Short mmCIF file of C-alpha atoms in Angstrom, two decimals:
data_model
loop_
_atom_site.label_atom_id
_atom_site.label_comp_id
_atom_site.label_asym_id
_atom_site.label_seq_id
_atom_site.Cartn_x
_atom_site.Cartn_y
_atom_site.Cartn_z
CA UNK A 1 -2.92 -20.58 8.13
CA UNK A 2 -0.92 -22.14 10.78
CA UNK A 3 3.21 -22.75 10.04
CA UNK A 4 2.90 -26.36 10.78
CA UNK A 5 0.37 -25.98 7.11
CA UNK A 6 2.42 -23.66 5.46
CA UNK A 7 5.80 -25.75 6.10
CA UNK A 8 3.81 -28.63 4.16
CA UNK A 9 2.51 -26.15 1.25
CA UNK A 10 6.18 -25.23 1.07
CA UNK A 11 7.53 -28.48 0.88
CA UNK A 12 5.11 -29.74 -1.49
CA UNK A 13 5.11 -26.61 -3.60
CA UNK A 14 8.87 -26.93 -4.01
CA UNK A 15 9.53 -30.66 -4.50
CA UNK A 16 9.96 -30.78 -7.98
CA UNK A 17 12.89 -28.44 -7.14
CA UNK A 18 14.62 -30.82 -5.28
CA UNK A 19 14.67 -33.12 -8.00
CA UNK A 20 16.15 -30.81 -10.98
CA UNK A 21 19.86 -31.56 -11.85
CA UNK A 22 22.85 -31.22 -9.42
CA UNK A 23 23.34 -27.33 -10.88
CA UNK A 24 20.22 -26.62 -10.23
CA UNK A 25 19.98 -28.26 -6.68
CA UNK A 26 22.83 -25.43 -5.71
CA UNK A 27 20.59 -22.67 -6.37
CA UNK A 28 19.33 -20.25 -3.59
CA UNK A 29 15.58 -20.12 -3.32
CA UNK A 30 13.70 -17.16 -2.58
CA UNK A 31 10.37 -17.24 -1.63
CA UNK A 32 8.46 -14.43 -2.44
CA UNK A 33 4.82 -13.75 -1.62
CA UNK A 34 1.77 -11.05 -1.80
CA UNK A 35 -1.48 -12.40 -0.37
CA UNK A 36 -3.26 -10.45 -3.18
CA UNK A 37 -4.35 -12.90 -6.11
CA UNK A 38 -2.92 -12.59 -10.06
CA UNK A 39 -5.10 -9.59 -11.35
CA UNK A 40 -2.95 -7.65 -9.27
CA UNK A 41 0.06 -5.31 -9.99
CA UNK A 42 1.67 -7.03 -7.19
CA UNK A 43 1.50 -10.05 -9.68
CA UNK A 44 3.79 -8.40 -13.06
CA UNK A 45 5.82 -6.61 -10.40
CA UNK A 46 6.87 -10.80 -8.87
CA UNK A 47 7.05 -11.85 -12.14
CA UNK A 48 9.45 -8.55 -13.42
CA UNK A 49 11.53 -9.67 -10.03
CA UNK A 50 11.45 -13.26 -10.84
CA UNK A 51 13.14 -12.71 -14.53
CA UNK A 52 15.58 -9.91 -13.49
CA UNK A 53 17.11 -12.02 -10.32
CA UNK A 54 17.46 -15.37 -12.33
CA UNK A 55 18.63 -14.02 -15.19
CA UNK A 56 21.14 -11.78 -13.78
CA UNK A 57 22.60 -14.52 -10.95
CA UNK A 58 22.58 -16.76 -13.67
CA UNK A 59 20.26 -18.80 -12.50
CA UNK A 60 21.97 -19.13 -8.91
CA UNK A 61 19.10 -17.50 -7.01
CA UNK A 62 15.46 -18.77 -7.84
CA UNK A 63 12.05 -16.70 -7.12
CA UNK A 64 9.05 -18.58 -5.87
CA UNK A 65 6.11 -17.19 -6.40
CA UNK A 66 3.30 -17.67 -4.23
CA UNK A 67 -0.07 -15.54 -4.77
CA UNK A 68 -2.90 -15.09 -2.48
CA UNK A 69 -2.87 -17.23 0.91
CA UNK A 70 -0.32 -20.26 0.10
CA UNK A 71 2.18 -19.37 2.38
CA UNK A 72 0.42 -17.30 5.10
CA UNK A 73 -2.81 -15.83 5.39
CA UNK A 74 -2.05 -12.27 7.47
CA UNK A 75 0.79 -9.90 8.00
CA UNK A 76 1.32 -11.11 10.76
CA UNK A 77 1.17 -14.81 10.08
CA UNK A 78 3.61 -13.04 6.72
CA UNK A 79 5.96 -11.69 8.71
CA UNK A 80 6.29 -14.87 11.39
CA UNK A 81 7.17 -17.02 8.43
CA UNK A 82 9.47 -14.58 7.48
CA UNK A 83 11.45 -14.53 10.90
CA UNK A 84 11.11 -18.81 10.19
CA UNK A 85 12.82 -18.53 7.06
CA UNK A 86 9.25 -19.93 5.24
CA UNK A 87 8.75 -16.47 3.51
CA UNK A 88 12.18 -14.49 2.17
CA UNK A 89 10.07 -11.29 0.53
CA UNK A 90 6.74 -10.34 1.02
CA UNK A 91 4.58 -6.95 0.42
CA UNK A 92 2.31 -4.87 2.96
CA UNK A 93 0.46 -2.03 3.39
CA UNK A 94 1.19 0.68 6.18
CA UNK A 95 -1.27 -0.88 8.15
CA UNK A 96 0.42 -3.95 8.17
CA UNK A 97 3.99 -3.24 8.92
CA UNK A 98 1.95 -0.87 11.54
CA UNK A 99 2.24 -4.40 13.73
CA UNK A 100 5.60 -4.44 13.80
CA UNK A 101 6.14 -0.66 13.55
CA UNK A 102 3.52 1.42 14.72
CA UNK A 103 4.88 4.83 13.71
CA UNK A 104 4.66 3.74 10.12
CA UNK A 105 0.55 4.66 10.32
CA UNK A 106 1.67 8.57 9.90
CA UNK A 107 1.61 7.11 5.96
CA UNK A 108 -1.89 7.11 6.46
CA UNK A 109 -2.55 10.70 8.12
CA UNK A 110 -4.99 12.18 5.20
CA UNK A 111 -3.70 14.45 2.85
CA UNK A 112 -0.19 13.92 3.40
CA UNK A 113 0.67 13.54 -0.26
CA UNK A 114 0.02 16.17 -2.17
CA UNK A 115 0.51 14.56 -5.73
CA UNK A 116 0.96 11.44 -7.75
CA UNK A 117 4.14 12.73 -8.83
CA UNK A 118 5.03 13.96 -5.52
CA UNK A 119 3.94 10.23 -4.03
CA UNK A 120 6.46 8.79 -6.23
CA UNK A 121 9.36 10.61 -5.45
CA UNK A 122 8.63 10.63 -1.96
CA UNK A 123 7.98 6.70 -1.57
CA UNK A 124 11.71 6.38 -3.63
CA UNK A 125 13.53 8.98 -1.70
CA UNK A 126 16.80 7.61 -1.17
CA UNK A 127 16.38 9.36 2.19
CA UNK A 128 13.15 8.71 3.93
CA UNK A 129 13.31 4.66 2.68
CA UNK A 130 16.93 4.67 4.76
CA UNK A 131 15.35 5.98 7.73
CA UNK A 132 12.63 3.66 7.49
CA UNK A 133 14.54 0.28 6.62
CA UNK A 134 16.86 1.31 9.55
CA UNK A 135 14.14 1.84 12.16
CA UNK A 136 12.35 -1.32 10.28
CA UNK A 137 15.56 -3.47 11.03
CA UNK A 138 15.61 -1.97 15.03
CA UNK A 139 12.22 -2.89 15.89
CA UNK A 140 11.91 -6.48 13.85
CA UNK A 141 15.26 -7.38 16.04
CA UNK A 142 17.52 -7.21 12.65
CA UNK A 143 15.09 -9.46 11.18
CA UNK A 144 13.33 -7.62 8.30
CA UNK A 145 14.65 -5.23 5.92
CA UNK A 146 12.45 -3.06 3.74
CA UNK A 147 13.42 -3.29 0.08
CA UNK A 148 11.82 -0.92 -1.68
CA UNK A 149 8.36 1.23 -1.56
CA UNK A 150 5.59 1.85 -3.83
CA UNK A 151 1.90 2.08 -4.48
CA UNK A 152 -0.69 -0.77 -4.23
CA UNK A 153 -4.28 0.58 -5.45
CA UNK A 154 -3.62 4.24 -6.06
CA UNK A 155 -5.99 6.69 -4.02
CA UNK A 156 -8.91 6.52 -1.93
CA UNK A 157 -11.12 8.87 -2.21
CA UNK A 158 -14.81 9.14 -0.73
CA UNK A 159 -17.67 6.79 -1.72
CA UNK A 160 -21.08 6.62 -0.89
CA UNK A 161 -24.62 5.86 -2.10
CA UNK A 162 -26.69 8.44 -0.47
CA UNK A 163 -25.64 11.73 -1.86
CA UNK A 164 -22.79 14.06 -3.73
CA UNK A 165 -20.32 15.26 -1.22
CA UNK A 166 -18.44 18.15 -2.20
CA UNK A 167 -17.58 19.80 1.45
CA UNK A 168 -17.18 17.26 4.30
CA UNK A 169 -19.81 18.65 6.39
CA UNK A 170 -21.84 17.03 3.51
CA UNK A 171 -21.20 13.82 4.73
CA UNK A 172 -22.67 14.74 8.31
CA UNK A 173 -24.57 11.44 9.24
CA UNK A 174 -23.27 9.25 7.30
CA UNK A 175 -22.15 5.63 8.16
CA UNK A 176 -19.05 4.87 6.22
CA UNK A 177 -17.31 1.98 6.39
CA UNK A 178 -13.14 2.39 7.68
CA UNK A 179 -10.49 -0.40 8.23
CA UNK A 180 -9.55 -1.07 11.81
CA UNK A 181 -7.47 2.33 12.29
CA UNK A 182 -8.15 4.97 14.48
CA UNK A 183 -6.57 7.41 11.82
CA UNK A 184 -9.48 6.59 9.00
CA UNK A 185 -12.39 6.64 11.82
CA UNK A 186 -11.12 9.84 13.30
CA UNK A 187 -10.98 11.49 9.97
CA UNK A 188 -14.97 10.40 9.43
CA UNK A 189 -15.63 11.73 12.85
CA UNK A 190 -14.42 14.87 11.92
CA UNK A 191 -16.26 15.05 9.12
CA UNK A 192 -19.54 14.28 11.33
CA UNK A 193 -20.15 10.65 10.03
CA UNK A 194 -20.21 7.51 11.76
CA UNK A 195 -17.42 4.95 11.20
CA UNK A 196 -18.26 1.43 10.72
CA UNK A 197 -15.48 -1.37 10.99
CA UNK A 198 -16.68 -4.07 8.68
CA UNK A 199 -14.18 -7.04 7.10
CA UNK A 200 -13.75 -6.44 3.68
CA UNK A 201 -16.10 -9.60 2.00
CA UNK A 202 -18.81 -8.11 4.17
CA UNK A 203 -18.38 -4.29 2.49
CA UNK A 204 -20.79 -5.73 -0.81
CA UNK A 205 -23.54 -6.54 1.31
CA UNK A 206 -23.37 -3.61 3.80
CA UNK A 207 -23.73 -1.10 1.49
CA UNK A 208 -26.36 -3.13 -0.47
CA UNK A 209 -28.85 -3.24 3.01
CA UNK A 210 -27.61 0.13 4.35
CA UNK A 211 -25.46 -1.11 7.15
CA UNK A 212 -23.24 1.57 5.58
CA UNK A 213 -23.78 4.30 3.60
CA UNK A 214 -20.07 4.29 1.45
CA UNK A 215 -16.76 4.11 1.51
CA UNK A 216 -13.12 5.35 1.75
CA UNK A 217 -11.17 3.29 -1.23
CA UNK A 218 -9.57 3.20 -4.52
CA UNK A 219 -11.18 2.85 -7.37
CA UNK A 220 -9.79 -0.14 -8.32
CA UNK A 221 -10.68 -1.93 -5.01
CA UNK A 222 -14.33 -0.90 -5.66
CA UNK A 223 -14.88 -2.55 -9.04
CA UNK A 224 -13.03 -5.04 -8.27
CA UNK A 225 -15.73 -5.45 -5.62
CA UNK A 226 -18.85 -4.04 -7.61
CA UNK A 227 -19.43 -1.67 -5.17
CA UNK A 228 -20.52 0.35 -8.19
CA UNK A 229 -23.84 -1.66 -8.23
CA UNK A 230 -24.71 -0.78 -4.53
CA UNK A 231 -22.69 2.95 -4.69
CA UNK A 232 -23.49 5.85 -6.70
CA UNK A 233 -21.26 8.79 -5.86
CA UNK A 234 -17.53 9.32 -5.44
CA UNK A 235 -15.70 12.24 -4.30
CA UNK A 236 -12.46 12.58 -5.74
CA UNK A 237 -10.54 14.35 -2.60
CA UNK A 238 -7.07 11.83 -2.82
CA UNK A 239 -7.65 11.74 1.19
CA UNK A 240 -4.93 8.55 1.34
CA UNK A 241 -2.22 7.58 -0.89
CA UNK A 242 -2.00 3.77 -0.48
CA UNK A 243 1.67 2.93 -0.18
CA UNK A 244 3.00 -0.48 0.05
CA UNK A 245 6.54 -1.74 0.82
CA UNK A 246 8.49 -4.71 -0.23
CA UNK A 247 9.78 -6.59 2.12
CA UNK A 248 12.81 -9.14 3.08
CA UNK A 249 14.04 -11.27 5.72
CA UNK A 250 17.48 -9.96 6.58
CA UNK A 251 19.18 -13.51 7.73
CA UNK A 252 18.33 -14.49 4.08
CA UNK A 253 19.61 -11.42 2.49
CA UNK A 254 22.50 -12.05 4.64
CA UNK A 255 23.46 -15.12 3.46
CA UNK A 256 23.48 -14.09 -0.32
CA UNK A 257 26.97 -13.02 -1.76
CA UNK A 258 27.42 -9.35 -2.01
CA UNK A 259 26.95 -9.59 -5.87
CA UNK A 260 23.43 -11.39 -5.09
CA UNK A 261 22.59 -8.91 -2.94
CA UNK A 262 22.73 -6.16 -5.17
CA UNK A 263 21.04 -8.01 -8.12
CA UNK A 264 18.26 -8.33 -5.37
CA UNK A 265 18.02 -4.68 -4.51
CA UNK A 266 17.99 -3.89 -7.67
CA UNK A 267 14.86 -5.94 -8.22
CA UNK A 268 13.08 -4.62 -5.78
CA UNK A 269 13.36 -1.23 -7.16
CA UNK A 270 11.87 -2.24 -10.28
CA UNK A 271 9.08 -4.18 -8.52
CA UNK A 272 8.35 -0.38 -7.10
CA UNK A 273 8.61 0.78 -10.56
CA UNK A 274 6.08 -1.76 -12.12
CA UNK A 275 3.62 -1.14 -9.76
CA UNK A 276 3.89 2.73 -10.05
CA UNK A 277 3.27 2.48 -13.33
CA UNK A 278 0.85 -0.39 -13.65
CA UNK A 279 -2.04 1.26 -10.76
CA UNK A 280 -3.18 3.87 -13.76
CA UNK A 281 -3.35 1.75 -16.02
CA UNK A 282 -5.90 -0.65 -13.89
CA UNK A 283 -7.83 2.46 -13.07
CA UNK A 284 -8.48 3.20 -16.96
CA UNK A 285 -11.05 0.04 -16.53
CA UNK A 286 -11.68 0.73 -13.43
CA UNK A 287 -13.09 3.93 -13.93
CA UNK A 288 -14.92 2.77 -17.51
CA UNK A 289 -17.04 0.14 -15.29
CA UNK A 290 -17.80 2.96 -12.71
CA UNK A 291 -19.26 5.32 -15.60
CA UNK A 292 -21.11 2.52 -17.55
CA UNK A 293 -22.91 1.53 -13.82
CA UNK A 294 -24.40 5.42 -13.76
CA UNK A 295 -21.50 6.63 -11.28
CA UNK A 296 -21.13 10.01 -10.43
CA UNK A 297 -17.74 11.63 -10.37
CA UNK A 298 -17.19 15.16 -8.17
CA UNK A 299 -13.84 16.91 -7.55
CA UNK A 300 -13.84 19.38 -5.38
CA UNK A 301 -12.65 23.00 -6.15
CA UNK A 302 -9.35 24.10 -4.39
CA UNK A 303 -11.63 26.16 -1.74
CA UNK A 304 -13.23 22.89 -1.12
CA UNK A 305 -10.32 20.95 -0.89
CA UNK A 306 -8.97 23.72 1.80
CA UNK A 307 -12.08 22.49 4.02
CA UNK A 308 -11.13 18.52 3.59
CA UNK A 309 -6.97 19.13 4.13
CA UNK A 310 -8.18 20.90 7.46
CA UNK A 311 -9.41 16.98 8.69
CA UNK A 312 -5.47 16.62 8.88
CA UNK A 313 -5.21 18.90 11.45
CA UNK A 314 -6.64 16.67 14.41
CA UNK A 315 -5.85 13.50 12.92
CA UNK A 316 -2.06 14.28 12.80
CA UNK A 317 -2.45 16.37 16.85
CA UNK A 318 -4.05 12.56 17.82
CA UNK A 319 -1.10 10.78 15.92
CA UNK A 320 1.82 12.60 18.03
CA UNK A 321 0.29 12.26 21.13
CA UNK A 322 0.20 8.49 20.92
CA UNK A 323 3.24 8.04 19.28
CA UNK A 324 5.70 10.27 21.33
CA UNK A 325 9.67 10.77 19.94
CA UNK A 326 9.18 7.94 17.75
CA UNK A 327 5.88 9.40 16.54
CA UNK A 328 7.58 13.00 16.12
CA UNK A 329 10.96 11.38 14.27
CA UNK A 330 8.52 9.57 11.79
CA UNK A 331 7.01 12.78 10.99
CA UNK A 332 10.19 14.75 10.36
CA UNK A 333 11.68 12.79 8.05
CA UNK A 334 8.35 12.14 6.03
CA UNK A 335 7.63 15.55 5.80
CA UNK A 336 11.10 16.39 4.90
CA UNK A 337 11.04 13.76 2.00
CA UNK A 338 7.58 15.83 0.79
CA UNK A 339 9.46 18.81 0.66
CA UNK A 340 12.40 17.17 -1.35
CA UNK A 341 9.78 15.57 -3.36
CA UNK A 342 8.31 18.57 -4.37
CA UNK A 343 11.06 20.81 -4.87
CA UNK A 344 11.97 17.55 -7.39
CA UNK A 345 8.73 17.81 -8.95
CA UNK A 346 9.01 21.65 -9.38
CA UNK A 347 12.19 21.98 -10.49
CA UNK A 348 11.58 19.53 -13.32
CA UNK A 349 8.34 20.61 -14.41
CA UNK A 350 9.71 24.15 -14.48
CA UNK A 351 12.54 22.89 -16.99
CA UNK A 352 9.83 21.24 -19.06
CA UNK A 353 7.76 24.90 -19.29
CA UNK A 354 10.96 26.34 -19.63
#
């Protein structure tokens, strides 16, 4: 979608606006988007967003919501509108702020959360979401300012129609299909399969006529898809946690009054909590429609699982050598937020078993 379109969506979107009562007129507008459509936990967390901000400013701030492609069509269409003021919050993947932060793909080195529970505390440490909105704000020229972080679609794990993989040398010859990254297509090298770049409306029909084999996703992203017509066999090895962050332009969050902006960050944290809690909800049907299509189910033994975390071990080698410092800084705070994470984790659970 071009600006000069999404400047006329805006404005047409948001004329009735301009014609509510004087009070109303005063009101700053944010404009929040997610280019996923309303079946997504992206969707409750807006709308959780929406109510908190209004309701606690009073109704002097106002959330837009804008689903799917209104707005802009990419991240980095997203995050253009955001430096032109068109977009004030939006959500992406790793892979997405990857364009404006490359280091931000060590998210994506496999393995590299050990736990849901772990996951969660490390995507909210107070810590590691500093360091990131700082070095966020230094490379988008003070322009965006991560908000919070979350999950959007839980784990991937590996899917295929061809046979049960419980070791990755069982995948040997394999064509899977991988997202443009050179981490996800180094870690099927490893495992001696071929990686396959394919867009993801063209996934259905390469699996169906064997372009591919399988797949690296979530569950939910398959039956969304009804790859679970075409797929038989899924490999539960939590290879990628898929984190998402939320998002803002900083001039905007600038211009709101102190009070604003802590009503704002405050939102934001519970659109991280909403979608935390939403994903296993989702996968409850997602996993019902996986079963009822004749899918097969493995998870691999901890001996097993020894011979997938070893993939890392490459994949995180390639990772500093193209990243340098900024690579190596990345990885030393995100490691160090695993290890607070899991001390957390432990020190809770412990209290629990007493």
């Amino acid at each position: 979608m071009s600006m000069k379109h999404a400047k006329k969506t805006l404005a047409s979107l948001l004329l009735g606006s301009s014609l509510c009562a004087s009070s109303m007129a005063q009101a700053t507008d944010l404009n929040l988007v997610f280019l996923a459509n309303e079946e997504d936990q992206e969707y409750d967390a807006a709308l959780v967003f929406k109510n908190y901000v209004e309701s606690r400013t009073g109704g002097d701030v106002n959330v837009n919501i804008f689903a799917g492609a209104q707005l802009c069509g990419s991240a980095n269409e997203c995050f253009e509108a955001m430096q032109a003021g068109i977009v004030d919050l939006y959500t992406a993947t790793a892979g997405g702020v990857a364009s404006i932060y490359p280091p931000i793909q060590g998210l994506d080195i496999p393995y590299a959360f050990p736990d849901d529970r772990a996951a969660m505390n490390m995507l909210t440490d107070p810590q590691f979401t500093g360091f990131l909105r700082d070095e966020i704000l230094d490379a988008s020229n003070d322009g965006i300012r991560l908000m919070s972080m979350t999950q959007t679609g839980g784990w991937r794990n590996i899917v295929n129609g061809k046979r049960e993989i419980r070791t990755p040398g069982d995948a040997e010859g394999l064509r899977f299909r991988t997202i443009e990254s050179e981490i996800q297509q180094l870690m099927v090298r490893e495992m001696g399969a071929s990686p396959t770049p394919l867009p993801w409306l063209e996934v259905y029909t390469g699996l169906q006529t064997g372009v591919v084999d399988g797949t690296l996703n979530s569950i939910s992203d398959i039956t969304n898809m009804n790859f679970q017509e075409v797929i038989k066999y899924m490999t539960m090895d939590n290879h990628a946690y898929m984190a998402a962050m939320w998002l803002m332009g900083n001039q905007k969050f600038q211009s709101l009054t102190p009070e604003q902006q802590r009503i704002v960050a405050d939102g934001a944290a519970m659109m991280a909590t909403v979608q935390f809690g939403i994903q296993p909800r989702k996968e409850l049907e997602a996993y019902r429609k996986w079963q009822e299509a004749g899918g097969e189910i493995y998870t691999p033994t901890e001996e097993e699982m020894e011979e997938f975390r070893a993939l890392a071990v490459p994949v995180r080698e390639w990772y500093l050598d193209n990243f340098g410092e900024d690579g190596k800084n990345f990885l030393e705070a995100f490691e160090s937020a695993r290890e607070r994470a899991q001390e957390r984790a432990d020190a809770d659970r412990n209290s629990v078993l007493g």
